[in-house]
mmCIF file of C-alpha atoms in Angstrom:
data_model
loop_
_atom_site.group_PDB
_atom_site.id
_atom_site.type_symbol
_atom_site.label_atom_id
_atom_site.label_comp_id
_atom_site.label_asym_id
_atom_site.label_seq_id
_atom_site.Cartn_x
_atom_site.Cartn_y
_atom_site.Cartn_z
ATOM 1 C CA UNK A 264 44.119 5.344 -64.145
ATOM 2 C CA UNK A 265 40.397 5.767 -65.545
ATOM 3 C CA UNK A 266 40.160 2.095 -66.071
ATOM 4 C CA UNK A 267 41.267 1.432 -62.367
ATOM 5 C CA UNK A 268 38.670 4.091 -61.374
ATOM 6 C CA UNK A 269 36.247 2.235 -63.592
ATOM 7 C CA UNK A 270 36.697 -1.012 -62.092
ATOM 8 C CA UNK A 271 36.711 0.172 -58.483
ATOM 9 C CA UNK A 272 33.918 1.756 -59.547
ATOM 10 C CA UNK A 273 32.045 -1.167 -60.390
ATOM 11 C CA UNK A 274 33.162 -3.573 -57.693
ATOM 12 C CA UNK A 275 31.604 -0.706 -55.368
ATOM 13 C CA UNK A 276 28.533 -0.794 -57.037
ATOM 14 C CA UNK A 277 28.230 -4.396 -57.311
ATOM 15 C CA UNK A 278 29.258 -5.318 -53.441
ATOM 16 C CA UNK A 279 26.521 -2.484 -52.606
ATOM 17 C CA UNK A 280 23.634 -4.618 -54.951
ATOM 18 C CA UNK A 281 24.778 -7.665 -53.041
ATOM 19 C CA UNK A 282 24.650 -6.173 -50.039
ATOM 20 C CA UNK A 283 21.005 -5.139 -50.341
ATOM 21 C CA UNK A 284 20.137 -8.460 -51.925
ATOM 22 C CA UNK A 285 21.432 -10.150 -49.028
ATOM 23 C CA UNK A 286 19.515 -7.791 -47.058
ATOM 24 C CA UNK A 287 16.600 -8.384 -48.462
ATOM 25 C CA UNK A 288 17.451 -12.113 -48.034
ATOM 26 C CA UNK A 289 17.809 -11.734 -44.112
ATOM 27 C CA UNK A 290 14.306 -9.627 -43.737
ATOM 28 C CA UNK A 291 12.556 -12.660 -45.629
ATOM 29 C CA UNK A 292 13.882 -15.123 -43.661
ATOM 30 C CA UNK A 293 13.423 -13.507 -40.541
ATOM 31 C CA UNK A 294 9.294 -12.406 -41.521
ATOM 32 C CA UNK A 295 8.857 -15.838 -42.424
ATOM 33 C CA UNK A 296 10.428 -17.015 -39.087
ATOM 34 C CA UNK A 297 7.935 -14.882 -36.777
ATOM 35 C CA UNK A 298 5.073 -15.298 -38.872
ATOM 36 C CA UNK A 299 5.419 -19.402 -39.036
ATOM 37 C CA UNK A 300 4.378 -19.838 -43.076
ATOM 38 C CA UNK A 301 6.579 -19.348 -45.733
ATOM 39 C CA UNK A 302 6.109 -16.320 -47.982
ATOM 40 C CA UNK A 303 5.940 -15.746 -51.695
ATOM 41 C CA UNK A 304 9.679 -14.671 -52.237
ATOM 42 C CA UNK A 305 11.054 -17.645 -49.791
ATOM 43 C CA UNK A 306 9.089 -20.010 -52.143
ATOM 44 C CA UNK A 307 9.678 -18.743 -55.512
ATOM 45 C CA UNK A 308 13.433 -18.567 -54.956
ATOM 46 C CA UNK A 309 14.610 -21.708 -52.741
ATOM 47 C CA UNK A 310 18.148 -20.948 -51.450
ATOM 48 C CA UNK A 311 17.984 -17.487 -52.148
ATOM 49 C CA UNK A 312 19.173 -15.901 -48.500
ATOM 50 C CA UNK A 313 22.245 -19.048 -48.909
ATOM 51 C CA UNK A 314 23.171 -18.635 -52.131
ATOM 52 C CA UNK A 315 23.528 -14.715 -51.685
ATOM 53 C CA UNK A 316 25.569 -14.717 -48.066
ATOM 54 C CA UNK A 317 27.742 -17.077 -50.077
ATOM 55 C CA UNK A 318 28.323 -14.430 -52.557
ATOM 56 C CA UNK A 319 28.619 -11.774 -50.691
ATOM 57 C CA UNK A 320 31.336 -13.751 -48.528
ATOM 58 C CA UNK A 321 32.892 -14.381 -51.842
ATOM 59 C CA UNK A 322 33.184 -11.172 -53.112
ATOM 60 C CA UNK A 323 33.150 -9.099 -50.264
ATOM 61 C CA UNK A 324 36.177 -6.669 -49.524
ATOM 62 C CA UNK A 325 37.925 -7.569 -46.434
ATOM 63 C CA UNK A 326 36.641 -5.690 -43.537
ATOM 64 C CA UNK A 327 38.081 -2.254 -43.347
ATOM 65 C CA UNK A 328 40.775 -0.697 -40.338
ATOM 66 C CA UNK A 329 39.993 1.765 -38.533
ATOM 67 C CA UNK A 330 42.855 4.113 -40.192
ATOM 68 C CA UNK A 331 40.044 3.449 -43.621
ATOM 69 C CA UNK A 332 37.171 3.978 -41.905
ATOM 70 C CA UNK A 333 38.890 7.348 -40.875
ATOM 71 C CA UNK A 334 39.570 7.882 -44.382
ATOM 72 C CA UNK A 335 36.864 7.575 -45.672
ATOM 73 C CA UNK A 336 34.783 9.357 -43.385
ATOM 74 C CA UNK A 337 36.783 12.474 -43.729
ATOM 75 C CA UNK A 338 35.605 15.298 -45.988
ATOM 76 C CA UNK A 339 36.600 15.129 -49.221
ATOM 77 C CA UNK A 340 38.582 18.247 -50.631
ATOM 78 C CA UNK A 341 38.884 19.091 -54.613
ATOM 79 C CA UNK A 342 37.410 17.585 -57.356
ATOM 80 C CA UNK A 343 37.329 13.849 -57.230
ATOM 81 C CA UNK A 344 34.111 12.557 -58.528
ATOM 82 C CA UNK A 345 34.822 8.820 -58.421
ATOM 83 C CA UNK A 346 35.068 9.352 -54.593
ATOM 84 C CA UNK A 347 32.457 11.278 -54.103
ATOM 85 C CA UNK A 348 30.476 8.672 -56.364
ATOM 86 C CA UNK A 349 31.853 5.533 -54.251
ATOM 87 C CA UNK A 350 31.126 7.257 -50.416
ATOM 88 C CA UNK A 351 27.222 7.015 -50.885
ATOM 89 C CA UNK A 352 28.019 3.021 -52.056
ATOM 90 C CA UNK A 353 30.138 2.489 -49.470
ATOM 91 C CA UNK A 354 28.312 4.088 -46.502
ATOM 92 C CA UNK A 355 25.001 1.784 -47.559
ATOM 93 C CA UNK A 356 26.982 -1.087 -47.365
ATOM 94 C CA UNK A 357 28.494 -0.810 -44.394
ATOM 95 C CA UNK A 358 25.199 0.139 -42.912
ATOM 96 C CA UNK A 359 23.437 -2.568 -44.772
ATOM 97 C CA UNK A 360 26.383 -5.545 -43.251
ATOM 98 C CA UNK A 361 25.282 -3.388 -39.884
ATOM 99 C CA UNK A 362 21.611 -4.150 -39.836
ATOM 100 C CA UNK A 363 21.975 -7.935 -41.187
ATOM 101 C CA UNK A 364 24.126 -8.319 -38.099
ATOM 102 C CA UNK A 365 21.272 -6.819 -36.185
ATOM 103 C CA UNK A 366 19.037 -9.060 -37.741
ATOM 104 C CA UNK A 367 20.447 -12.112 -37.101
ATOM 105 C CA UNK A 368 20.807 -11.274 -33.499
ATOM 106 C CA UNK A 369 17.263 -10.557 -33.151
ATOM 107 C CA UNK A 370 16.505 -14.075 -35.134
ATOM 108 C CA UNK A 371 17.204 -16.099 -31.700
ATOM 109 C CA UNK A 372 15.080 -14.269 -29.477
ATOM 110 C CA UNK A 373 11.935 -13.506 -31.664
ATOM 111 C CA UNK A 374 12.270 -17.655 -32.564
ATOM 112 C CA UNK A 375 12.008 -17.819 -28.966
ATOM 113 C CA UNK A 376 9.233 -15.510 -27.769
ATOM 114 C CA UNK A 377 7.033 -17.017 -30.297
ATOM 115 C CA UNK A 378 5.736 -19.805 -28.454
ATOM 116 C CA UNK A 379 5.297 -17.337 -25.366
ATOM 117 C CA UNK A 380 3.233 -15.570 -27.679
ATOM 118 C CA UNK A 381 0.965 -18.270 -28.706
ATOM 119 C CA UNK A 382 0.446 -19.499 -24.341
ATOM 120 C CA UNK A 383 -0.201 -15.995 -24.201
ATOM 121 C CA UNK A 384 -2.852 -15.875 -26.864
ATOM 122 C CA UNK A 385 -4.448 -19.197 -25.221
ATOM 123 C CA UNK A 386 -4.583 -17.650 -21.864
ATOM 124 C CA UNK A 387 -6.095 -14.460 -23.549
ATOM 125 C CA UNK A 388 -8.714 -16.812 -24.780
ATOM 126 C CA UNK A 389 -9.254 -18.494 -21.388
ATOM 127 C CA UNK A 390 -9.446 -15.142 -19.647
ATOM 128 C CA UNK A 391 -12.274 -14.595 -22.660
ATOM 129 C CA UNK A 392 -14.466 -17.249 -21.380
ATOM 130 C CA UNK A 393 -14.150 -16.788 -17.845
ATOM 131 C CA UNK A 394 -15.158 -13.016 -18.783
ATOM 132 C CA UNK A 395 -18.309 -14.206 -20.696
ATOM 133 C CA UNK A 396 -19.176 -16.359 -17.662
ATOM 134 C CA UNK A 397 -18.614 -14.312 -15.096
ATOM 135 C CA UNK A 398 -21.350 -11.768 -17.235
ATOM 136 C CA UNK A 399 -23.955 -14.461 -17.340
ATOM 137 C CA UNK A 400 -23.549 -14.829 -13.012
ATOM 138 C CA UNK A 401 -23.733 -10.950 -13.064
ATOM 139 C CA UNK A 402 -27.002 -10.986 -15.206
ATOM 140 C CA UNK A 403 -28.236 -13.386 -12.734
ATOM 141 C CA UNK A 404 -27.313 -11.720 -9.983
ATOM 142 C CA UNK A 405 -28.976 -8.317 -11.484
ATOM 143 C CA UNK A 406 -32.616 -10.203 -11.597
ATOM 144 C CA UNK A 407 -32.167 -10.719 -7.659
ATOM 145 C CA UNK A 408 -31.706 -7.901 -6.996
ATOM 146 C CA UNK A 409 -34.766 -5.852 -6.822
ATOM 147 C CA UNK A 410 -36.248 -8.625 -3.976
ATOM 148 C CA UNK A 411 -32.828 -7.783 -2.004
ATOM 149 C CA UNK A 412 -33.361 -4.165 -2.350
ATOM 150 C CA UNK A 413 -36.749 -4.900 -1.069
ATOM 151 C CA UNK A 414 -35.928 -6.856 1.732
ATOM 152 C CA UNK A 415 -33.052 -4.602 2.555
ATOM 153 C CA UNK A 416 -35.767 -1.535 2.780
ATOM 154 C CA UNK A 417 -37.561 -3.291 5.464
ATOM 155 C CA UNK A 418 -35.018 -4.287 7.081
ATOM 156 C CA UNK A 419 -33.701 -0.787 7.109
ATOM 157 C CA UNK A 420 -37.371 0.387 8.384
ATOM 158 C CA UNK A 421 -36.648 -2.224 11.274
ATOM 159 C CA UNK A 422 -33.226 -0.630 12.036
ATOM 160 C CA UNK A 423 -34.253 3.025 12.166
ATOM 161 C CA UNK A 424 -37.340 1.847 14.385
ATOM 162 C CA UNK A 425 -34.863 0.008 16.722
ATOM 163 C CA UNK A 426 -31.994 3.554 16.584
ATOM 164 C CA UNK A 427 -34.653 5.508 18.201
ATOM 165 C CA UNK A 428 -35.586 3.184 20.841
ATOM 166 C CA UNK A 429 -31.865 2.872 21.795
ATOM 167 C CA UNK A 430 -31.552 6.507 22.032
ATOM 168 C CA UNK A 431 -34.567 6.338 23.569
ATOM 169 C CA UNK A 432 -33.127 4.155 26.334
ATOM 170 C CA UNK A 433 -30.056 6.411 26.489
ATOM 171 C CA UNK A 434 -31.667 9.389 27.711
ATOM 172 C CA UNK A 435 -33.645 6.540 30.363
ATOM 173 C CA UNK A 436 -30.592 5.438 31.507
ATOM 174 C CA UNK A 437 -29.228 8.978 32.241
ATOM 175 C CA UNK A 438 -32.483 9.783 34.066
ATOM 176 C CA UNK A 439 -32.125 6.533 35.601
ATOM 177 C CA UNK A 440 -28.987 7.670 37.251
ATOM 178 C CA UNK A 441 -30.671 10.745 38.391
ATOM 179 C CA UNK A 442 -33.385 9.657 39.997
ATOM 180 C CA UNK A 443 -31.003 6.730 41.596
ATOM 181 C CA UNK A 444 -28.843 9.635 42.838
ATOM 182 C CA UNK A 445 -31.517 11.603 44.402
ATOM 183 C CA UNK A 446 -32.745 8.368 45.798
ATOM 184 C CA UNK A 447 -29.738 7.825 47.739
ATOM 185 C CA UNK A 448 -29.151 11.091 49.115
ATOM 186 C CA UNK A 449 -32.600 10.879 50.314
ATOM 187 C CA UNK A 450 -32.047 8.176 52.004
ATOM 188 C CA UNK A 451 -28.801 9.417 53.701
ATOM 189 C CA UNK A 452 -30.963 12.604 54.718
ATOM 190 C CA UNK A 453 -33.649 10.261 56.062
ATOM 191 C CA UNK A 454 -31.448 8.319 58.204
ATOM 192 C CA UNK A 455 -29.560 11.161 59.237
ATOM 193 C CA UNK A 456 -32.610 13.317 60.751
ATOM 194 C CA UNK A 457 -33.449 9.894 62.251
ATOM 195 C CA UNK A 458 -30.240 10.032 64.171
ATOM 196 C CA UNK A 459 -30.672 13.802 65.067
ATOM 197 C CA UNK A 460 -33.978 13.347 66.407
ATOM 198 C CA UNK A 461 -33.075 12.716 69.996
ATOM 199 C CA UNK A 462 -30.079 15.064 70.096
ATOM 200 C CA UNK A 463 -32.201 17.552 68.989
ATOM 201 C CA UNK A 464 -34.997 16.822 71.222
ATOM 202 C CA UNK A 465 -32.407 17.151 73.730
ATOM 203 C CA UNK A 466 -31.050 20.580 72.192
ATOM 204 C CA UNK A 467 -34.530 21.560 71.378
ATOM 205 C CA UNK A 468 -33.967 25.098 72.798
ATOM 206 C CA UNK A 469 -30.666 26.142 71.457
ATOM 207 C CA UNK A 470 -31.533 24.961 67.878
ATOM 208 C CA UNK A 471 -35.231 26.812 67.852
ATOM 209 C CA UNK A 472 -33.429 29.498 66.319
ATOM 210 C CA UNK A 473 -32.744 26.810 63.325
ATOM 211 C CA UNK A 474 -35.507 24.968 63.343
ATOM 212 C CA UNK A 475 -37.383 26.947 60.370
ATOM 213 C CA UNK A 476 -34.401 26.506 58.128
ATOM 214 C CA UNK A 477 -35.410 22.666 58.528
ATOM 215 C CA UNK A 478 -39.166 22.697 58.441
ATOM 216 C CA UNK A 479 -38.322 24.150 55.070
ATOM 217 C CA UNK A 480 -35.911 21.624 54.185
ATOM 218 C CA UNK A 481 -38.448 18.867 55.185
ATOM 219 C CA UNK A 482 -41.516 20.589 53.040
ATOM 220 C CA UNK A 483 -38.616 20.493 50.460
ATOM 221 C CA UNK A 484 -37.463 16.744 51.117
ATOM 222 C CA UNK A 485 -41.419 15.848 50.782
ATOM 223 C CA UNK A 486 -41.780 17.571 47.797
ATOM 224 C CA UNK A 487 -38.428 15.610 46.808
ATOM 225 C CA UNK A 488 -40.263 12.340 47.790
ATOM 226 C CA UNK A 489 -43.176 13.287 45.429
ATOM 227 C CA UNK A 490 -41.383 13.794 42.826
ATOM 228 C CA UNK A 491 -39.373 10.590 43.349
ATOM 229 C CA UNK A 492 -43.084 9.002 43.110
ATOM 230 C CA UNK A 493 -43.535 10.619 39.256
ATOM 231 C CA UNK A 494 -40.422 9.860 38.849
ATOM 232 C CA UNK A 495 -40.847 5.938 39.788
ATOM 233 C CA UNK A 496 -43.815 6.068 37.491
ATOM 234 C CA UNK A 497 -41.732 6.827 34.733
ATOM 235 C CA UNK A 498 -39.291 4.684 35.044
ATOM 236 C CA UNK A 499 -42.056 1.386 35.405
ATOM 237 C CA UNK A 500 -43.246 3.183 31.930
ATOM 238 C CA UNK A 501 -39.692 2.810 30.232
ATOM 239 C CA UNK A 502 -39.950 -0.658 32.001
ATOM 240 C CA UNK A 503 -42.651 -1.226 29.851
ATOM 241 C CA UNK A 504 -41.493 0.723 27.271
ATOM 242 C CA UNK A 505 -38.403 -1.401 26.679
ATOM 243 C CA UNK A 506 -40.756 -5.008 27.447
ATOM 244 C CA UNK A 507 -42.187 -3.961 24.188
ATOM 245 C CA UNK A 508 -39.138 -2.914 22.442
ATOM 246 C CA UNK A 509 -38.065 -6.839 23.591
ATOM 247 C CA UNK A 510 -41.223 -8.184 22.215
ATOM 248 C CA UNK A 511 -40.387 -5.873 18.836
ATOM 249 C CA UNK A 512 -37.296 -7.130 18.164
ATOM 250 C CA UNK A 513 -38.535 -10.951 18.993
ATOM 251 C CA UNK A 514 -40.876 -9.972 16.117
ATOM 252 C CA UNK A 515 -38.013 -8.760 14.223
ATOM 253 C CA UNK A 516 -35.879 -12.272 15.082
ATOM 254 C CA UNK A 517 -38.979 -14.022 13.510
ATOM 255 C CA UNK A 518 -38.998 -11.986 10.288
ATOM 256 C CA UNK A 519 -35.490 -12.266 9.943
ATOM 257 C CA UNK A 520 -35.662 -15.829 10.252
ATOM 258 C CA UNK A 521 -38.648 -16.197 7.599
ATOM 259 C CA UNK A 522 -36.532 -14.084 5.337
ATOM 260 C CA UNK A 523 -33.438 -16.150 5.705
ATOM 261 C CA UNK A 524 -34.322 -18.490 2.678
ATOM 262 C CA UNK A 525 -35.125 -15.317 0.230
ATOM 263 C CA UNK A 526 -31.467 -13.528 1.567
ATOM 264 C CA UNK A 527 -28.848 -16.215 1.785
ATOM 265 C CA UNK A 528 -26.540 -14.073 -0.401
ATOM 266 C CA UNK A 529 -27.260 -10.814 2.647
ATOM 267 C CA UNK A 530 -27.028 -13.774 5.788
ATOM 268 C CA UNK A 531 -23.752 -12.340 6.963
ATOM 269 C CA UNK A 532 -25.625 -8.734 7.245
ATOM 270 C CA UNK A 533 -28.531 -9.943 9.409
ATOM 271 C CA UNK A 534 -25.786 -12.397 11.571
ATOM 272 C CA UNK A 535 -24.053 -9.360 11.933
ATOM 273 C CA UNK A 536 -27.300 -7.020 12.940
ATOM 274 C CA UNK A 537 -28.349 -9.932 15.783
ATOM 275 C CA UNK A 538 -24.986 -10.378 16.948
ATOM 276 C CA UNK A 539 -25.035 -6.088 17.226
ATOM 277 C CA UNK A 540 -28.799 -6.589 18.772
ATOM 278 C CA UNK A 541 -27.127 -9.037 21.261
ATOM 279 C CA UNK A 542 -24.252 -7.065 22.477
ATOM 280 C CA UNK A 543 -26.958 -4.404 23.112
ATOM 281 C CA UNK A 544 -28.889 -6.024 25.188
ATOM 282 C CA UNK A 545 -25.785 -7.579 27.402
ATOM 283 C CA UNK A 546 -24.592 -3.406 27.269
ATOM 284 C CA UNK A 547 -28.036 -2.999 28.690
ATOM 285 C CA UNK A 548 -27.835 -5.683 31.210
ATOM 286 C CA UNK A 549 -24.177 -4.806 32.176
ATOM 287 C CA UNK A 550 -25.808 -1.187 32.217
ATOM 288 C CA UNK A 551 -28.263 -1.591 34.889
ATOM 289 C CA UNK A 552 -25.682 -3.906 36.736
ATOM 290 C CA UNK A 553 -23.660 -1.109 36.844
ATOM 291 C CA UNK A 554 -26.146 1.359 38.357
ATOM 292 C CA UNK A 555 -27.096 -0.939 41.001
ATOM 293 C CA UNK A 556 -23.583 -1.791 42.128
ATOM 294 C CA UNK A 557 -22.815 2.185 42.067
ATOM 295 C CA UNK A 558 -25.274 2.874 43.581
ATOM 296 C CA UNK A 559 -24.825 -0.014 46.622
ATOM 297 C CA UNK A 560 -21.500 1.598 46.881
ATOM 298 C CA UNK A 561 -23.148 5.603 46.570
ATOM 299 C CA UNK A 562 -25.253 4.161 49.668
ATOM 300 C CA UNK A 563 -22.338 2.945 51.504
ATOM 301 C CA UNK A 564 -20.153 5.751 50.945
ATOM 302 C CA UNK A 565 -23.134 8.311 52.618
ATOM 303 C CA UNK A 566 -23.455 5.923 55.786
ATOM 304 C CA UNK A 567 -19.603 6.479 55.818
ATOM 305 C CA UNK A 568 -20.124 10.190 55.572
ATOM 306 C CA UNK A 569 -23.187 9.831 57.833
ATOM 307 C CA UNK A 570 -20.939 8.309 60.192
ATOM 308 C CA UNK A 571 -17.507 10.635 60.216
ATOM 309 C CA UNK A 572 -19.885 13.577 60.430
ATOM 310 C CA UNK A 573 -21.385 12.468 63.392
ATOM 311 C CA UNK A 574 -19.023 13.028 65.936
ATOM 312 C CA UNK A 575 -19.159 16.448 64.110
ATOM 313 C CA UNK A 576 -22.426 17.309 64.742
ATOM 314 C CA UNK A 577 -22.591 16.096 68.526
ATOM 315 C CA UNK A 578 -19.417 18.560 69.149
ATOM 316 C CA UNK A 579 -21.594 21.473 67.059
ATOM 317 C CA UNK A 580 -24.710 20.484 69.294
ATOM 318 C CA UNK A 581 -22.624 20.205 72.247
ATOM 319 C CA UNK A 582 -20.798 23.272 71.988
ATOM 320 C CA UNK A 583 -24.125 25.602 70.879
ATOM 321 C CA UNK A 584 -25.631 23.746 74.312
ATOM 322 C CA UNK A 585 -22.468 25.140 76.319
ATOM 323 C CA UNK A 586 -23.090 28.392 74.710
ATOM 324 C CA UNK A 587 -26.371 28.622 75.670
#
């Protein structure tokens, strides 16, 4: 019985040693595979990893049932030292036949990933020297810029000179409309006393008791006219005001064009800054378009109104005559 123990005992221990030998065959061979050169153990011992799979399938115990595997996994009750001895030996094994498995399954892909690897290190190195000359374009590009920032300044001098005459012209236009306004409904009043001069020549007596009310409303209407006058003068000042602001920004076209050779890298800035400088000036153009056709139509609409509220007024005058 102790000599059977003995033996069993041995055969454990020695299928355990082969185990790790093989092992330590498998991690060789697969170092050695990812790496590409052969190492020290690989050349020292040719064969080595062959020569101990072939042992190990020699001696190797036949693979265990599950009913064994239960066996020996369960806990282990008394005294029985060879046991206890031969479940450490037995566990390593099996776990050591477990990762060689492993290890040859992960042979196949590494093998294959390595030449990913290596594309991926030459792109790496590509990406390298685009990197180192995309840095020499960005010194370059650092020297030029001071003159841009330069050129940019005045340019941005130009800019805030030309924002204040636009909002400069905004408030004109708005006046502009005033004054146009008040220009019409002068003109309506105008050609409305001129039609109710003879009826109230003819009505002169019943409408003295109103005829005070209107001498103030004419002192008022030529006080209106007057300041129509100051008015006029101010607008043939903006008139002149925005001539120059033309003749500026003709300037500016000129400066922008001797710049152009200096700026080529900033030309889609200043294409975009004349193109906005165009569209201004049609919004200007449109603008005062606009004005006169409203108020063509503002003059039109009082004549209308001038002549509904005509018939009005002659039954008013009429009737007040009756009265009287």
């Amino acid at each position: 019985m102790k000599r059977c123990a003995k033996r069993h005992l041995n055969h454990g221990m020695l299928s355990a040693l082969i185990a790790v030998m093989s092992l330590h065959g498998v991690a060789v061979a697969h170092s050695s595979s990812v790496s590409g050169t052969p190492t020290s153990a690989q050349s020292s011992m040719p064969g080595h990893s062959a020569s101990v799979s072939i042992a190990v399938d020699a001696d190797a115990e036949p693979v265990p049932t599950a009913e064994q595997i239960r066996e020996w996994n369960k806990p282990i009750k008394g005294w029985h030292p060879i046991r206890r001895l031969m479940r450490p030996v037995w566990k390593l094994r099996r776990n050591a036949l477990q990762i060689e498995k492993k290890l040859e399954e992960i042979q196949n892909p590494v093998n294959q990933i390595q030449p990913a690897l290596v594309s991926l290190d030459d792109k790496i190195s590509g990406v390298n020297e685009n990197m180192n000359q995309m840095e020499d374009k960005l010194a370059g590009l650092s020297g030029n810029i001071p003159s841009l920032t330069s050129h940019i300044s005045e340019i941005q001098s130009h800019m805030d000179q030309l924002g204040q005459g636009v909002k400069d012209v905004g408030m004109v236009r708005k006046e502009l409309r005033d004054v146009i306004q008040m220009r019409q409904e002068i003109r309506q009043l105008d050609k409305q006393i001129a039609q109710l001069k003879e009826p109230l020549q003819e009505i002169q007596s019943p409408v003295a008791s109103i005829s005070t009310p209107i001498k103030s409303m004419n002192s008022e209407l030529v006080n209106l006219n007057d300041n129509v006058a100051v008015t006029s003068g101010q607008l043939n000042q903006v008139v002149s005001e925005v001539t120059a602001m033309r003749a500026e920004m003709k300037e500016m076209k000129l400066a922008m064009q001797q710049l152009k050779q200096p700026v080529n890298s900033i030309s889609s800035p200043v294409l975009a800054v004349h193109n906005d400088l165009k569209e201004l000036n049609d919004v200007l153009l449109m603008a005062v378009r606009t004005v006169l056709f409203g108020a063509l139509a503002l003059l039109t609409g009082m004549v209308a109104l001038a002549l509904k509220y005509r018939e009005r007024l002659v039954k008013l005058v009429a009737r007040n005559s009756f009265g009287g």
